[in-house]
Short mmCIF file of C-alpha atoms in Angstrom, two decimals:
data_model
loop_
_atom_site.label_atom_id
_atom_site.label_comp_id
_atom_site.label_asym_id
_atom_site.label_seq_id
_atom_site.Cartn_x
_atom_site.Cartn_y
_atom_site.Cartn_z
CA UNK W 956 -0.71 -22.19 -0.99
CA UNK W 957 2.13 -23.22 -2.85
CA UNK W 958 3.42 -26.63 -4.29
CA UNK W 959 7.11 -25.68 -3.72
CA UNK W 960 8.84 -27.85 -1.59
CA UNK W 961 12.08 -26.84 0.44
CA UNK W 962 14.79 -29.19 1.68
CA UNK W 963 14.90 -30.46 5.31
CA UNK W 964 17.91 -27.71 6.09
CA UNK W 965 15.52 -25.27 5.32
CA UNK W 966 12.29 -26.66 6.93
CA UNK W 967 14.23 -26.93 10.24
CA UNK W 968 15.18 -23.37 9.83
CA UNK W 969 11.62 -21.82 9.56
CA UNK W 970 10.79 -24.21 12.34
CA UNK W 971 13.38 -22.63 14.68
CA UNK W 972 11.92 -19.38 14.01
CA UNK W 973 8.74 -20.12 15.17
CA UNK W 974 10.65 -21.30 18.45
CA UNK W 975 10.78 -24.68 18.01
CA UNK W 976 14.32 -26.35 19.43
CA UNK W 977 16.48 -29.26 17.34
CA UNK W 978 14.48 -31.78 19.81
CA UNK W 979 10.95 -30.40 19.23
CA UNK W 980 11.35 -30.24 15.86
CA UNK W 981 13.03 -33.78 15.52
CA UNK W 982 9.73 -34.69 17.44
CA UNK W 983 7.01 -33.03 14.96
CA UNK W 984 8.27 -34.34 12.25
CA UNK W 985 8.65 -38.18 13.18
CA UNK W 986 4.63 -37.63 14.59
CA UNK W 987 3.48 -35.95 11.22
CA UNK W 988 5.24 -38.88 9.22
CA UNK W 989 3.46 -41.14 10.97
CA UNK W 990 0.02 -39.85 10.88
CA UNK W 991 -1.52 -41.56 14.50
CA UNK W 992 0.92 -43.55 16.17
CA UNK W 993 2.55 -44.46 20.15
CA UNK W 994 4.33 -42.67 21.92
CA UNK W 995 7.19 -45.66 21.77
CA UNK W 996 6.91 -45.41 18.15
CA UNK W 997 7.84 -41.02 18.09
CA UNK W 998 10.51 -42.28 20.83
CA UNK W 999 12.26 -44.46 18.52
CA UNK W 1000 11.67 -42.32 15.27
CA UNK W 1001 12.95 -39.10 16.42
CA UNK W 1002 15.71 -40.94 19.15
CA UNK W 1003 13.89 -39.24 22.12
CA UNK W 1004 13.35 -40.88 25.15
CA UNK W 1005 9.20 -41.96 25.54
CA UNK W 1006 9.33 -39.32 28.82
CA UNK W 1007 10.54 -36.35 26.84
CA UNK W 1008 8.17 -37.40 23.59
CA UNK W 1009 5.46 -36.95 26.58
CA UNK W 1010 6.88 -33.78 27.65
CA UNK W 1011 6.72 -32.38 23.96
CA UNK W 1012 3.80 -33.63 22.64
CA UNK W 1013 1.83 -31.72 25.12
CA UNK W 1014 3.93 -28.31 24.51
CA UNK W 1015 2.47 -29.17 20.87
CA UNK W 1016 -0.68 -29.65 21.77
CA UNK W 1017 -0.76 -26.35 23.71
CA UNK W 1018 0.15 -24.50 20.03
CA UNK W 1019 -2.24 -26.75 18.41
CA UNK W 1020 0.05 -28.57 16.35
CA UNK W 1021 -1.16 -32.22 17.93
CA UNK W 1022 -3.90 -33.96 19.56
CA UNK W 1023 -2.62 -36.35 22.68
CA UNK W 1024 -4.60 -39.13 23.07
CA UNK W 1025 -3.92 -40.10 26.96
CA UNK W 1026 -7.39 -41.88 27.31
CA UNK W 1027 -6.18 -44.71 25.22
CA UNK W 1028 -4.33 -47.43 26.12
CA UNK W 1029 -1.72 -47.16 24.82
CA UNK W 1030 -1.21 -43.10 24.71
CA UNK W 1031 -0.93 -42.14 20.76
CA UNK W 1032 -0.70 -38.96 19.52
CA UNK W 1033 -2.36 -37.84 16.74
CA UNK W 1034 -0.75 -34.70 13.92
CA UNK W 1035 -3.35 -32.06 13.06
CA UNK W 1036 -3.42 -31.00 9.10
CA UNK W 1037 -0.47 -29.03 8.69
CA UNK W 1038 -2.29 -26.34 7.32
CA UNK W 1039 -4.86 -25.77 10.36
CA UNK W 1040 -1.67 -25.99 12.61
CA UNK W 1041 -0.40 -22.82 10.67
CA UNK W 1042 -3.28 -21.00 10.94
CA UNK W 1043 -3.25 -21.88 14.43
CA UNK W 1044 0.24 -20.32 14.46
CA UNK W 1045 -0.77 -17.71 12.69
CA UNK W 1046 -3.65 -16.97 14.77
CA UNK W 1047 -1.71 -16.57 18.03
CA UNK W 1048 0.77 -14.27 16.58
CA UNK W 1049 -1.73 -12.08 15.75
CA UNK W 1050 -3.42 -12.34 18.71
CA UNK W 1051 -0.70 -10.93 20.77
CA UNK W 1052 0.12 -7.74 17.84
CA UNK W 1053 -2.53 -5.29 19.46
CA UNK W 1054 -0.46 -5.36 22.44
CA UNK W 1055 3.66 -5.58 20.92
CA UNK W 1056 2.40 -2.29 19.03
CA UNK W 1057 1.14 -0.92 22.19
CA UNK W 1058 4.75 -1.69 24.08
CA UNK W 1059 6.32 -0.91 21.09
CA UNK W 1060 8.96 2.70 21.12
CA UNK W 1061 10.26 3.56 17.77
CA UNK W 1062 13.10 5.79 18.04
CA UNK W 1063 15.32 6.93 15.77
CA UNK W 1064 18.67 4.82 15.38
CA UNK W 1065 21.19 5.39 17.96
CA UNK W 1066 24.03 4.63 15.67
CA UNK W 1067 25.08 6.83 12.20
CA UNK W 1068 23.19 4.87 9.29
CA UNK W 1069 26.16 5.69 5.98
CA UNK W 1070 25.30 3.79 2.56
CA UNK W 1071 26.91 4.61 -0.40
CA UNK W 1072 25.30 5.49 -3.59
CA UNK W 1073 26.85 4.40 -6.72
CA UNK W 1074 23.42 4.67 -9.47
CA UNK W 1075 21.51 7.74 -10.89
CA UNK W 1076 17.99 6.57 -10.55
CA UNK W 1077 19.09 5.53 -6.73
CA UNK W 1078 20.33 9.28 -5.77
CA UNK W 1079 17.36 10.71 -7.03
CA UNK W 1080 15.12 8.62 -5.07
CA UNK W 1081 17.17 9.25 -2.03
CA UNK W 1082 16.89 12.78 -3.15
CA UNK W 1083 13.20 12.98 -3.55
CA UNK W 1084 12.45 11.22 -0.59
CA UNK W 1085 14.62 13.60 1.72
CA UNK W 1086 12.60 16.88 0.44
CA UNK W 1087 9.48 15.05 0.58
CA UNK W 1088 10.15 13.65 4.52
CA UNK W 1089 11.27 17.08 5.47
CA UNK W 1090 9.13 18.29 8.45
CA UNK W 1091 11.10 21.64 9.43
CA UNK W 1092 13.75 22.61 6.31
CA UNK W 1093 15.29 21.21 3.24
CA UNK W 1094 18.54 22.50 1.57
CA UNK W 1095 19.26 21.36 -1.88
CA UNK W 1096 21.96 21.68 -3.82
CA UNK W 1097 21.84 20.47 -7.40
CA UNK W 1098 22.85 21.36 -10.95
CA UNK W 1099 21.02 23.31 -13.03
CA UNK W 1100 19.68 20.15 -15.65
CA UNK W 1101 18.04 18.11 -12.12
CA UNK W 1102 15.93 20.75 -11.14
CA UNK W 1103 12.98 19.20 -13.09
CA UNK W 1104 13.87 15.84 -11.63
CA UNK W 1105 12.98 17.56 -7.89
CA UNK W 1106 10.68 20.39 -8.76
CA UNK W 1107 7.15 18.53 -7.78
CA UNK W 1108 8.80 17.22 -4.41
CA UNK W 1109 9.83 20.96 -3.68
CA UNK W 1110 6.53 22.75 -4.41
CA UNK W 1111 5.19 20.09 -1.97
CA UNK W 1112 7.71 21.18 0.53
CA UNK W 1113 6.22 24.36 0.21
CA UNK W 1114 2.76 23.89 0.38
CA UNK W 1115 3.32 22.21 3.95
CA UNK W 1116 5.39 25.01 5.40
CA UNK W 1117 8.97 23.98 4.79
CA UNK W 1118 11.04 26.12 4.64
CA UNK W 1119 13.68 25.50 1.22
CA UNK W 1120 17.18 26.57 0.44
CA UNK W 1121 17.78 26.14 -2.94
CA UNK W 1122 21.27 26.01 -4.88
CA UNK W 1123 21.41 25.88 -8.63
CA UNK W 1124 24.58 25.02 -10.05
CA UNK W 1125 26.03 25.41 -13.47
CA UNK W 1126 23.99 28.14 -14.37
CA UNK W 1127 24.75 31.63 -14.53
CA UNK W 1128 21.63 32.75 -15.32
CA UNK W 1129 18.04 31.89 -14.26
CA UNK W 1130 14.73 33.00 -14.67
CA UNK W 1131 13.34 32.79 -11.20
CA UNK W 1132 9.76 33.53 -12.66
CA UNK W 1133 10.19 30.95 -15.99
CA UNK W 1134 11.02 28.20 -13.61
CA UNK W 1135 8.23 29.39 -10.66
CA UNK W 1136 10.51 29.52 -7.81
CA UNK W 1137 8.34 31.59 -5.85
CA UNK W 1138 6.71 28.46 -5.56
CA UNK W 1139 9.39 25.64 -5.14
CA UNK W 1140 12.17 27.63 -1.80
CA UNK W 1141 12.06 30.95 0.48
CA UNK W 1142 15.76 31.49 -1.57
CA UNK W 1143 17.08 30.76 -4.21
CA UNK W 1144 20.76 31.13 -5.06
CA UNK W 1145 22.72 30.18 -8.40
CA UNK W 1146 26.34 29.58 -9.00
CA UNK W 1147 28.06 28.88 -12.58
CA UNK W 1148 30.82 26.54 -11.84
CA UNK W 1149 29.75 23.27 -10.36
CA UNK W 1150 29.52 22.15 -7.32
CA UNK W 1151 28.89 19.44 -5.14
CA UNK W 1152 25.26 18.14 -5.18
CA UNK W 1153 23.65 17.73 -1.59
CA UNK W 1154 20.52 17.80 0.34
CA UNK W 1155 19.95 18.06 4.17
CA UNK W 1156 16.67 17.90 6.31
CA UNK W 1157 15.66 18.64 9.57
CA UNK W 1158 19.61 18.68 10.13
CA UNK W 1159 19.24 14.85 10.70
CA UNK W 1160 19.27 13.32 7.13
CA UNK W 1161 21.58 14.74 4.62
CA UNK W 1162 23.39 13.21 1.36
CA UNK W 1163 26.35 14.66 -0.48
CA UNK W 1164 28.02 13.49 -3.69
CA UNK W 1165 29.23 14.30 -7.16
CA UNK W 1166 27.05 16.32 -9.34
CA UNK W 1167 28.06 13.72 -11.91
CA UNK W 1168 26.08 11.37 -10.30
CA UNK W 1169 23.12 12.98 -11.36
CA UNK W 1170 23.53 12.51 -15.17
CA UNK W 1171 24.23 9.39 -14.88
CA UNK W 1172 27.41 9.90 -17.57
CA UNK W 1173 30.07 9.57 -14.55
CA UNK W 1174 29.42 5.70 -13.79
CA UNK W 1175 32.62 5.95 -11.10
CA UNK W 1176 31.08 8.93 -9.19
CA UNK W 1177 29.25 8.18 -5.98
CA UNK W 1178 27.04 10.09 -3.23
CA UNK W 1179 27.40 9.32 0.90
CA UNK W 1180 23.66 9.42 2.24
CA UNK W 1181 23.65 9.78 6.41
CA UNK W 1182 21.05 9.85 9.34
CA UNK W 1183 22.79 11.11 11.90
CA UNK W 1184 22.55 14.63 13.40
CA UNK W 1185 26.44 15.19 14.09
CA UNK W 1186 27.32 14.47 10.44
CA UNK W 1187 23.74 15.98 8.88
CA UNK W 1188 24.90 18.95 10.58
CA UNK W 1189 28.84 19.43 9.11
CA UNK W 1190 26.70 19.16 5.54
CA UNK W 1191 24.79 22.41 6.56
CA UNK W 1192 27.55 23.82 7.72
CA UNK W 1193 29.69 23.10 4.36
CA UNK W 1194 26.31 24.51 3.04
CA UNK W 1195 26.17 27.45 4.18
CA UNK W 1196 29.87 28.26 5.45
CA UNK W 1197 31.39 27.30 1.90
CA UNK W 1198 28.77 27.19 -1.35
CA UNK W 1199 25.81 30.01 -0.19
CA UNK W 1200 28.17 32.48 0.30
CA UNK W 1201 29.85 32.03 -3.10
CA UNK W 1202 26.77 32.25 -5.11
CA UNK W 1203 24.18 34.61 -6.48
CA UNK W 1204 21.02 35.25 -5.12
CA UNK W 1205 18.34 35.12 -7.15
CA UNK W 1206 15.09 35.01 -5.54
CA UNK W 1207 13.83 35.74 -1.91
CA UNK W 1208 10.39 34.77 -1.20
CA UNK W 1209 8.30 37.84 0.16
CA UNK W 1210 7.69 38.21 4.12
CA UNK W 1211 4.99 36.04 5.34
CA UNK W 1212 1.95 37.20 7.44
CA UNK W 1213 2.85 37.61 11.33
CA UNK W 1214 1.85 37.04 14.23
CA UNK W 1215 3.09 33.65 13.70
CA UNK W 1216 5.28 31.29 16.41
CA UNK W 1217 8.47 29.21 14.43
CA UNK W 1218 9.15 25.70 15.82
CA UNK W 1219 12.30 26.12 13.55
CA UNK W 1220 15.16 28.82 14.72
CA UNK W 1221 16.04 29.03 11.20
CA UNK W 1222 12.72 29.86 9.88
CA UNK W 1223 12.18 32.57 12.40
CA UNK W 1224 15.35 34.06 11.11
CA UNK W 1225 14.68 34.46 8.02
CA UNK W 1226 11.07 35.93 8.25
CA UNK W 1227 12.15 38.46 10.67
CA UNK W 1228 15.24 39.93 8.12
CA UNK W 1229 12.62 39.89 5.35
CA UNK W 1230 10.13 42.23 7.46
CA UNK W 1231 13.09 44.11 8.76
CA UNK W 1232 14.03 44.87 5.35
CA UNK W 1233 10.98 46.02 4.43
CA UNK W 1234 11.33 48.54 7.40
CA UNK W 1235 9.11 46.80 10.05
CA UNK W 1236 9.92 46.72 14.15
CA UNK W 1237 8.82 43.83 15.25
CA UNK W 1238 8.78 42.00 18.53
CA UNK W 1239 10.06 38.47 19.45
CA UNK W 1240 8.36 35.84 22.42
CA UNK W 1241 11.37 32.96 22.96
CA UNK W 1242 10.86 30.21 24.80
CA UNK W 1243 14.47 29.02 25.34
CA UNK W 1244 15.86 25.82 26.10
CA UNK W 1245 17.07 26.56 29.70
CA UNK W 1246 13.03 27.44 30.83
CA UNK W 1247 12.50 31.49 30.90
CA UNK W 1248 11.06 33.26 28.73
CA UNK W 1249 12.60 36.03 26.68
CA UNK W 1250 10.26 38.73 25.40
CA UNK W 1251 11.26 42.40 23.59
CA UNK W 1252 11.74 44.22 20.72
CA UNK W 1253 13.90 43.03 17.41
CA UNK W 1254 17.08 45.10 17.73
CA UNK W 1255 19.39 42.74 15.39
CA UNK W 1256 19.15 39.98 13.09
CA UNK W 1257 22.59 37.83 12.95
CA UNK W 1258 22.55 36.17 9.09
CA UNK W 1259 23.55 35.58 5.83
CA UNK W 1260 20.50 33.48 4.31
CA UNK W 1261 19.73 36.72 2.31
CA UNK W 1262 21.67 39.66 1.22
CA UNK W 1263 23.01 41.84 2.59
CA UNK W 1264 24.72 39.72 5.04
CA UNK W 1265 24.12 40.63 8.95
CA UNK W 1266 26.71 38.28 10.12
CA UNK W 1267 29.86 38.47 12.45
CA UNK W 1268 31.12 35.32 11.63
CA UNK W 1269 30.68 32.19 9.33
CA UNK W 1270 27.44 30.08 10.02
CA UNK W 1271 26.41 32.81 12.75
CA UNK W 1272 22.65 32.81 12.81
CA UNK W 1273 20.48 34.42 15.86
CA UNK W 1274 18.30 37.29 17.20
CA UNK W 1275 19.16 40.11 19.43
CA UNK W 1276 16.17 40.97 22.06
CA UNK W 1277 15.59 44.05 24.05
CA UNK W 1278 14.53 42.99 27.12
CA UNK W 1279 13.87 44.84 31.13
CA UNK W 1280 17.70 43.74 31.62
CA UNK W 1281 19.12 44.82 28.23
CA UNK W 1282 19.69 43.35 24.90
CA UNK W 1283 20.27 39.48 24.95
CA UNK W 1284 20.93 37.00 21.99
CA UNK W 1285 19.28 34.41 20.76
CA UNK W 1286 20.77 30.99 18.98
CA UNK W 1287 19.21 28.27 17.59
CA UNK W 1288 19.62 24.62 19.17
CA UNK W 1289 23.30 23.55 19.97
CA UNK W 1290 24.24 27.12 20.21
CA UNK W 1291 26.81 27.98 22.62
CA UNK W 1292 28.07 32.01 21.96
CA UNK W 1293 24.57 33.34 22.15
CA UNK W 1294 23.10 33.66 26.02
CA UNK W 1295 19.91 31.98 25.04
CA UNK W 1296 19.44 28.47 22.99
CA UNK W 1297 15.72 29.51 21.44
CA UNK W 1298 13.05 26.65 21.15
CA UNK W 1299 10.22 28.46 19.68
CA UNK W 1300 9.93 31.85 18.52
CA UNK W 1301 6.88 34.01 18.11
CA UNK W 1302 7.48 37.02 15.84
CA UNK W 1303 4.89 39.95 15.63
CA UNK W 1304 4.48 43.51 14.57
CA UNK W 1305 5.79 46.28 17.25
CA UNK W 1306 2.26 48.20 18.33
CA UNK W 1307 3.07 51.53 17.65
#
């Protein structure tokens, strides 16, 4: 408990959270000021007719704020200690959590969530958090000096299967085994001017900004942080449409053991150009978003996560299948050139 006291304004303000109205409260108050008293006495106190001091008084006692004394003559109503009214408050709130959690449906916010980010120590958080919320992917793009700020949360990543893009910038060259990036992204690309730093996960969080930001010697710079797949997405795509293409690779993890089924398109992607390049056939299992099934043999690998580039076009990412009716391809979610939008994808060696 505390011996603060708070003005009336404010005491009527908590009240009317608790659901109290301007009459109810006016009420409580003249009763606790008066200790035991008639219900005449309330009536004039709080200027409330005697009927509706009746009327409240017993909507009171229900919360167990009062005791109504309606065997004397006349009625008086009596204030219980203010603190064993909270608790009885308190009590019934809690009472009724159990089942608000059980009702309760948290979804994600239906509207874009933009803050701006004006501090170092701010867009680092931000920064850190991102990797370490990732459940599917993280791309990161940072300058060469704020790798060490980030380095713990991506080796976490790692260790719980995300898969991690990694752009150094202002560095032209790095030592992929000093700095243990085997261990920290799947690929790692460097680039000597300086660029834009930027993280995206899941392609439903991103943040992009000035690298300036991030050495906290550019007090006017800022970073944009969003939760919103629409706009999450045009920072992958200025990702990998405009900076990965422009830098040098540097590290590509090796291929990982299959048979394994991706809940990522992405990921599936990428482990089936590393075994590819490596010489292996493999097959592909897709469960697509339209319902069938698509099942056959690897024939092409659409990319440019790793070099060399398979790609047609800018940002074009999928799997070709050869299936009983001929070769098919394969997008990831919100594709729309590719015949198939994949869902899951199960990659394993051809049986020879």
């Amino acid at each position: 408990m505390t011996d603060e006291q708070i003005d009336d304004g404010t005491l009527r303000d908590e009240l009317n959270v608790f659901g109290f109205s301007d009459t109810e409260i006016d009420t409580y108050l003249a009763i606790l000021e008066q200790g035991e008293t008639t219900v005449r006495t309330v009536a004039e106190a709080a200027d409330v007719t005697q009927r509706a001091v009746y009327n409240i008084a017993e909507r009171l006692q229900d919360r167990g704020l009062v005791r109504v004394n309606d065997h004397a003559s006349p009625t008086t109503i009596r204030a219980l200690p203010p603190e064993e009214a909270i608790d009885a408050l308190s009590n019934r709130l809690e009472s009724i959590t159990p089942t608000l959690e059980n009702r309760f449906n948290e979804t994600e916010p239906k509207t874009p969530e933009i803050q701006i980010i004006k501090a170092r120590e701010t867009a680092v958080k931000r920064l850190r958090r991102g990797i370490s919320e990732a459940d599917h992917e993280v791309l990161v793009a940072v300058p060469g000096h704020s790798y060490e700020d980030i380095e713990p949360e991506l080796r976490d990543a790692v260790d719980r299967g995300v898969l991690v893009f990694l752009l150094v910038g202002g560095m032209a060259d790095i030592d992929a085994d000093e700095l243990g990036l085997d261990e920290t992204a799947a690929v790692v690309r460097s680039w000597s001017e300086s660029l834009p730093f930027m993280y995206a996960a899941d392609d439903e969080a991103a943040m992009i900004g000035h690298s300036g930001i991030l050495s906290g010697t550019h007090v006017d710079k800022e970073a944009v942080t969003v939760t919103q797949d629409n706009l999450a997405g045009a920072i992958v795509g200025l990702y990998f449409g405009a900076y990965w293409p422009a830098a040098t690779e540097v590290h590509v993890r090796e291929p990982g053991d299959l048979p394994r089924t991706f809940d990522w398109f992405r990921h599936s992607v990428l482990e089936a150009v590393l075994h590819r390049r490596e010489g292996a056939e493999l097959e592909a299992v897709v469960r697509t978003d339209e319902g069938p099934e698509v099942a056959g043999r690897v024939s092409q690998v659409r990319q440019a996560f790793v070099e060399p580039a398979t790609n047609d076009y800018t940002l074009e990412t999928s799997l070709y299948v050869e299936t009983d009716a001929g070769e098919v391809s394969i997008g990831g979610p919100g594709s729309f050139i590719e015949e198939y939008e994949g869902q899951t994808v199960t990659l394993q060696p051809v049986e020879e």
